[in-house]
Tab-separated table of C-alpha atoms and ligand atoms in Angstrom:
chain	number	residue	atom	x	y	z
R	1	MET	CA	29.608	28.041	-44.153
R	2	ARG	CA	31.431	25.561	-42.075
R	3	ILE	CA	30.737	24.754	-38.534
R	4	LEU	CA	32.650	22.817	-35.810
R	5	VAL	CA	30.357	20.989	-33.428
R	6	VAL	CA	32.123	19.941	-30.071
R	7	GLU	CA	30.019	17.379	-28.244
R	8	ASP	CA	30.800	13.955	-26.696
R	9	GLU	CA	27.270	12.710	-26.348
R	10	ARG	CA	26.535	10.825	-29.626
R	11	ARG	CA	22.823	11.328	-29.432
R	12	VAL	CA	23.100	15.187	-29.121
R	13	ALA	CA	25.953	15.357	-31.578
R	14	ASN	CA	23.977	13.421	-34.225
R	15	PHE	CA	20.910	15.556	-33.844
R	16	VAL	CA	22.712	18.846	-34.061
R	17	CYS	CA	24.950	17.797	-36.933
R	18	ARG	CA	22.012	16.498	-38.875
R	19	ALA	CA	19.989	19.740	-38.330
R	20	LEU	CA	22.830	21.805	-39.475
R	21	ARG	CA	23.489	19.747	-42.522
R	22	GLU	CA	19.901	19.862	-43.537
R	23	ASN	CA	20.243	23.621	-43.521
R	24	ALA	CA	23.185	23.546	-45.813
R	25	TYR	CA	26.057	23.998	-43.410
R	26	ALA	CA	29.234	21.969	-43.762
R	27	VAL	CA	29.730	20.332	-40.318
R	28	ASP	CA	32.675	18.751	-38.595
R	29	LEU	CA	32.533	16.968	-35.327
R	30	ALA	CA	35.035	16.869	-32.442
R	31	GLU	CA	34.274	14.560	-29.565
R	32	SER	CA	36.686	16.012	-27.089
R	33	GLY	CA	38.010	19.405	-26.236
R	34	GLU	CA	41.666	18.386	-27.352
R	35	LYS	CA	40.377	17.390	-30.657
R	36	ALA	CA	38.418	20.591	-30.965
R	37	LEU	CA	41.474	22.773	-30.391
R	38	GLU	CA	43.391	20.762	-32.943
R	39	MET	CA	40.657	21.219	-35.612
R	40	ALA	CA	39.999	24.838	-34.836
R	41	SER	CA	43.638	25.666	-35.268
R	42	GLU	CA	43.838	23.987	-38.520
R	43	THR	CA	40.572	25.174	-40.126
R	44	SER	CA	38.895	28.526	-40.182
R	45	TYR	CA	35.329	27.747	-39.060
R	46	ASP	CA	32.492	30.229	-39.456
R	47	SER	CA	31.251	29.248	-36.032
R	48	ILE	CA	31.927	26.605	-33.169
R	49	LEU	CA	29.155	25.016	-31.074
R	50	LEU	CA	30.831	23.989	-27.958
R	51	ASP	CA	29.404	21.857	-25.204
R	52	VAL	CA	30.482	22.850	-21.641
R	53	ARG	CA	30.557	19.290	-20.296
R	54	LEU	CA	33.196	17.391	-22.087
R	55	PRO	CA	35.615	14.579	-20.988
R	56	GLY	CA	39.129	15.988	-20.399
R	57	LEU	CA	39.232	19.691	-21.284
R	58	SER	CA	35.923	21.414	-20.437
R	59	GLY	CA	34.219	23.610	-22.945
R	60	ILE	CA	35.140	26.598	-20.828
R	61	GLN	CA	38.779	25.754	-21.035
R	62	VAL	CA	38.613	25.016	-24.754
R	63	CYS	CA	37.007	28.444	-25.131
R	64	ARG	CA	39.753	30.217	-23.231
R	65	GLU	CA	42.492	28.492	-25.107
R	66	LEU	CA	40.977	29.426	-28.473
R	67	ARG	CA	40.807	32.932	-27.413
R	68	ASP	CA	44.319	32.854	-26.007
R	69	ALA	CA	45.415	31.593	-29.402
R	70	ARG	CA	43.695	34.549	-31.059
R	71	ILE	CA	41.191	32.361	-32.773
R	72	ASP	CA	38.159	34.606	-32.832
R	73	THR	CA	35.577	32.281	-34.524
R	74	PRO	CA	32.129	33.021	-32.974
R	75	ILE	CA	31.471	30.398	-30.302
R	76	LEU	CA	27.991	29.255	-29.222
R	77	MET	CA	28.141	27.485	-25.770
R	78	LEU	CA	25.810	24.634	-25.076
R	79	THR	CA	25.099	24.718	-21.246
R	80	ALA	CA	22.885	22.905	-18.815
R	81	ARG	CA	19.643	24.669	-18.186
R	82	SER	CA	19.959	25.303	-14.505
R	83	LEU	CA	23.449	26.492	-14.177
R	84	ILE	CA	23.744	30.208	-14.440
R	85	GLU	CA	27.412	30.211	-13.327
R	86	GLN	CA	28.143	28.071	-16.402
R	87	ARG	CA	26.786	30.596	-18.774
R	88	VAL	CA	28.591	33.520	-16.954
R	89	GLU	CA	31.831	31.566	-17.027
R	90	GLY	CA	31.438	30.759	-20.794
R	91	LEU	CA	30.782	34.334	-21.576
R	92	ASP	CA	33.768	35.414	-19.480
R	93	ALA	CA	35.911	32.817	-21.312
R	94	GLY	CA	35.076	34.515	-24.571
R	95	ALA	CA	32.028	32.761	-25.838
R	96	ASP	CA	29.693	34.925	-27.914
R	97	ASP	CA	26.360	33.361	-26.923
R	98	TYR	CA	24.962	30.326	-25.131
R	99	LEU	CA	22.096	27.940	-25.594
R	100	THR	CA	20.778	25.858	-22.700
R	101	LYS	CA	20.058	22.205	-23.143
R	102	PRO	CA	17.570	20.928	-24.126
R	103	PHE	CA	16.897	23.285	-27.063
R	104	ALA	CA	14.747	23.229	-30.185
R	105	VAL	CA	16.390	22.979	-33.643
R	106	ALA	CA	14.731	26.221	-34.672
R	107	GLU	CA	16.385	28.076	-31.809
R	108	LEU	CA	19.754	26.451	-32.545
R	109	LEU	CA	19.528	27.455	-36.237
R	110	ALA	CA	18.455	31.025	-35.348
R	111	ARG	CA	21.485	31.395	-32.972
R	112	VAL	CA	23.875	29.975	-35.476
R	113	ARG	CA	22.600	32.375	-38.274
R	114	ALA	CA	23.011	35.230	-35.934
R	115	LEU	CA	26.538	34.290	-35.164
R	116	VAL	CA	27.506	33.754	-38.718
R	117	ARG	CA	25.953	37.065	-39.583
R	118	ARG	CA	28.010	38.847	-36.951
R	119	ARG	CA	31.067	37.367	-38.405
R	120	LEU	CA	30.102	38.481	-41.939
R	121	ASN	CA	29.522	41.936	-40.625
R	122	LYS	CA	33.066	41.942	-39.289
R	123	SER	CA	34.571	40.398	-42.500
R	124	GLY	CA	35.165	43.611	-44.416
R	125	PRO	CA	33.699	46.729	-45.820
R	126	VAL	CA	32.367	45.385	-49.152
R	127	LEU	CA	29.240	43.306	-49.519
R	128	ARG	CA	28.563	41.560	-52.917
R	129	TYR	CA	25.778	39.726	-54.412
R	130	ALA	CA	25.554	38.912	-58.134
R	131	ASP	CA	26.667	42.181	-60.043
R	132	ILE	CA	25.852	44.383	-57.115
R	133	GLU	CA	28.658	45.736	-54.826
R	134	LEU	CA	28.271	47.896	-51.846
R	135	ASP	CA	31.219	49.444	-50.150
R	136	ARG	CA	30.411	50.425	-46.595
R	137	HIS	CA	33.490	52.581	-46.022
R	138	ARG	CA	33.164	54.515	-49.155
R	139	ARG	CA	29.311	54.540	-48.944
R	140	ARG	CA	29.279	53.469	-52.602
R	141	VAL	CA	27.086	51.122	-54.534
R	142	THR	CA	27.701	49.823	-58.064
R	143	ARG	CA	25.898	47.472	-60.328
R	144	SER	CA	27.953	45.894	-63.162
R	145	GLY	CA	30.638	48.522	-62.308
R	146	GLN	CA	28.252	51.545	-62.685
R	147	THR	CA	27.855	53.743	-59.704
R	148	ILE	CA	24.175	54.059	-58.365
R	149	ALA	CA	23.472	57.104	-56.173
R	150	LEU	CA	21.315	56.155	-53.125
R	151	THR	CA	20.098	58.100	-50.117
R	152	ALA	CA	21.282	56.967	-46.686
R	153	LYS	CA	18.010	55.033	-46.082
R	154	GLU	CA	18.129	53.356	-49.449
R	155	PHE	CA	21.698	52.506	-48.815
R	156	ALA	CA	20.935	51.045	-45.407
R	157	LEU	CA	18.020	48.985	-46.846
R	158	LEU	CA	20.195	47.584	-49.594
R	159	GLU	CA	22.940	46.854	-47.238
R	160	PHE	CA	20.576	44.841	-45.069
R	161	LEU	CA	19.145	42.892	-47.975
R	162	LEU	CA	22.778	42.142	-49.172
R	163	SER	CA	23.665	40.786	-45.676
R	164	ARG	CA	20.943	38.212	-46.037
R	165	ALA	CA	20.984	37.583	-49.838
R	166	PRO	CA	19.818	35.234	-51.292
R	167	ASP	CA	17.781	34.577	-48.169
R	168	VAL	CA	14.585	36.453	-47.397
R	169	ALA	CA	14.715	39.508	-45.039
R	170	SER	CA	11.408	39.743	-43.264
R	171	ARG	CA	9.545	43.094	-43.096
R	172	THR	CA	9.970	43.057	-39.329
R	173	GLU	CA	13.789	42.470	-39.470
R	174	ILE	CA	14.127	45.277	-42.118
R	175	VAL	CA	12.228	47.689	-39.824
R	176	GLU	CA	14.436	46.525	-36.820
R	177	HIS	CA	17.679	46.817	-38.626
R	178	VAL	CA	17.056	49.847	-40.968
R	179	TRP	CA	14.715	52.116	-39.107
R	180	ASP	CA	14.861	53.349	-35.564
R	181	THR	CA	12.391	52.915	-32.739
R	182	HIS	CA	10.306	55.850	-34.015
R	183	PHE	CA	9.212	53.887	-36.972
R	184	ASP	CA	5.517	53.869	-37.404
R	185	SER	CA	4.586	50.345	-38.373
R	186	GLU	CA	1.215	51.317	-39.704
R	187	THR	CA	2.890	53.143	-42.578
R	188	ASN	CA	3.933	51.547	-45.948
R	189	LEU	CA	7.326	53.231	-45.774
R	190	VAL	CA	9.200	49.872	-46.277
R	191	GLU	CA	7.281	49.305	-49.475
R	192	VAL	CA	7.918	52.873	-50.725
R	193	TYR	CA	11.680	52.571	-50.139
R	194	ILE	CA	11.853	49.076	-51.775
R	195	ASN	CA	10.160	50.529	-54.828
R	196	ARG	CA	12.513	53.408	-54.979
R	197	LEU	CA	15.565	51.074	-54.593
R	198	ARG	CA	14.259	48.690	-57.292
R	199	GLN	CA	13.999	51.586	-59.734
R	200	LYS	CA	17.536	52.736	-58.939
R	201	ILE	CA	19.252	49.330	-59.016
R	202	SER	CA	17.245	47.840	-61.863
R	203	GLY	CA	15.471	50.460	-63.798
R	204	GLU	CA	15.212	49.558	-67.369
R	205	ARG	CA	18.767	48.520	-67.931
R	206	HIS	CA	19.146	45.713	-65.578
R	207	SER	CA	17.204	42.538	-64.667
R	208	LYS	CA	14.917	42.484	-61.711
R	209	ILE	CA	16.888	41.582	-58.528
R	210	ILE	CA	14.762	42.677	-55.582
R	211	HIS	CA	11.840	40.209	-55.153
R	212	THR	CA	8.739	40.406	-52.939
R	213	VAL	CA	8.012	37.321	-50.904
R	214	HIS	CA	4.361	37.850	-50.138
R	215	GLY	CA	3.404	37.974	-46.569
R	216	VAL	CA	7.042	37.667	-45.486
R	217	GLY	CA	9.327	40.319	-46.936
R	218	TYR	CA	11.939	40.754	-49.608
R	219	CYS	CA	15.014	39.179	-50.961
R	220	LEU	CA	17.769	39.748	-53.509
R	221	LYS	CA	17.805	36.909	-56.034
R	222	VAL	CA	19.162	36.310	-59.561
R	223	ALA	CA	16.561	35.000	-61.964
R	224	GLU	CA	17.121	31.419	-62.696
X	1	CA	CA1	28.664	16.742	-23.133
């Protein structure tokens, strides 16, 4: 994942770039709007963090120009806390989300993950991890080329785990993304479905790939 950070204030730029790099993102920095436009038209970034207040072209103008140039990279605007007009203007100019300054690293990272995820969801019908392949359009799942028959719920559960793989999907997130609002959180339905999915995609022929992360959730991971 490669991210473009557009920020003229050194201190903020350093802090943001460091936080992203520590979380395994590749990061490029542009210190002006003009430079950002140039870089974003040369490289296909997974996400752009764009400060509103820049010397020369403003973040809003940069955003508008990128969208006019049909560059649809997800954009997270960094705005001043008090200025609601700035946020509205940013969203109108084509930004996907905004974050008000000052912000906590954890929130920045969460917003970036959400943006990147949205982009992955748009990227195509096939999700892959290790030897598992899930085709959203054809509603088909294969492991090592062999078709595996899944129910709709099992399919949705695997789809969600694949969208996060190899990261952990928390139980809460799974419930939010796979079940509707009528889900009774007191039941052990998630566990039941995870076990069924395990039997179907691993069984006796394949290695274990769905792991339980105790107290948190589940993840897809290939054994080391
Ligand atoms: Ca600035």
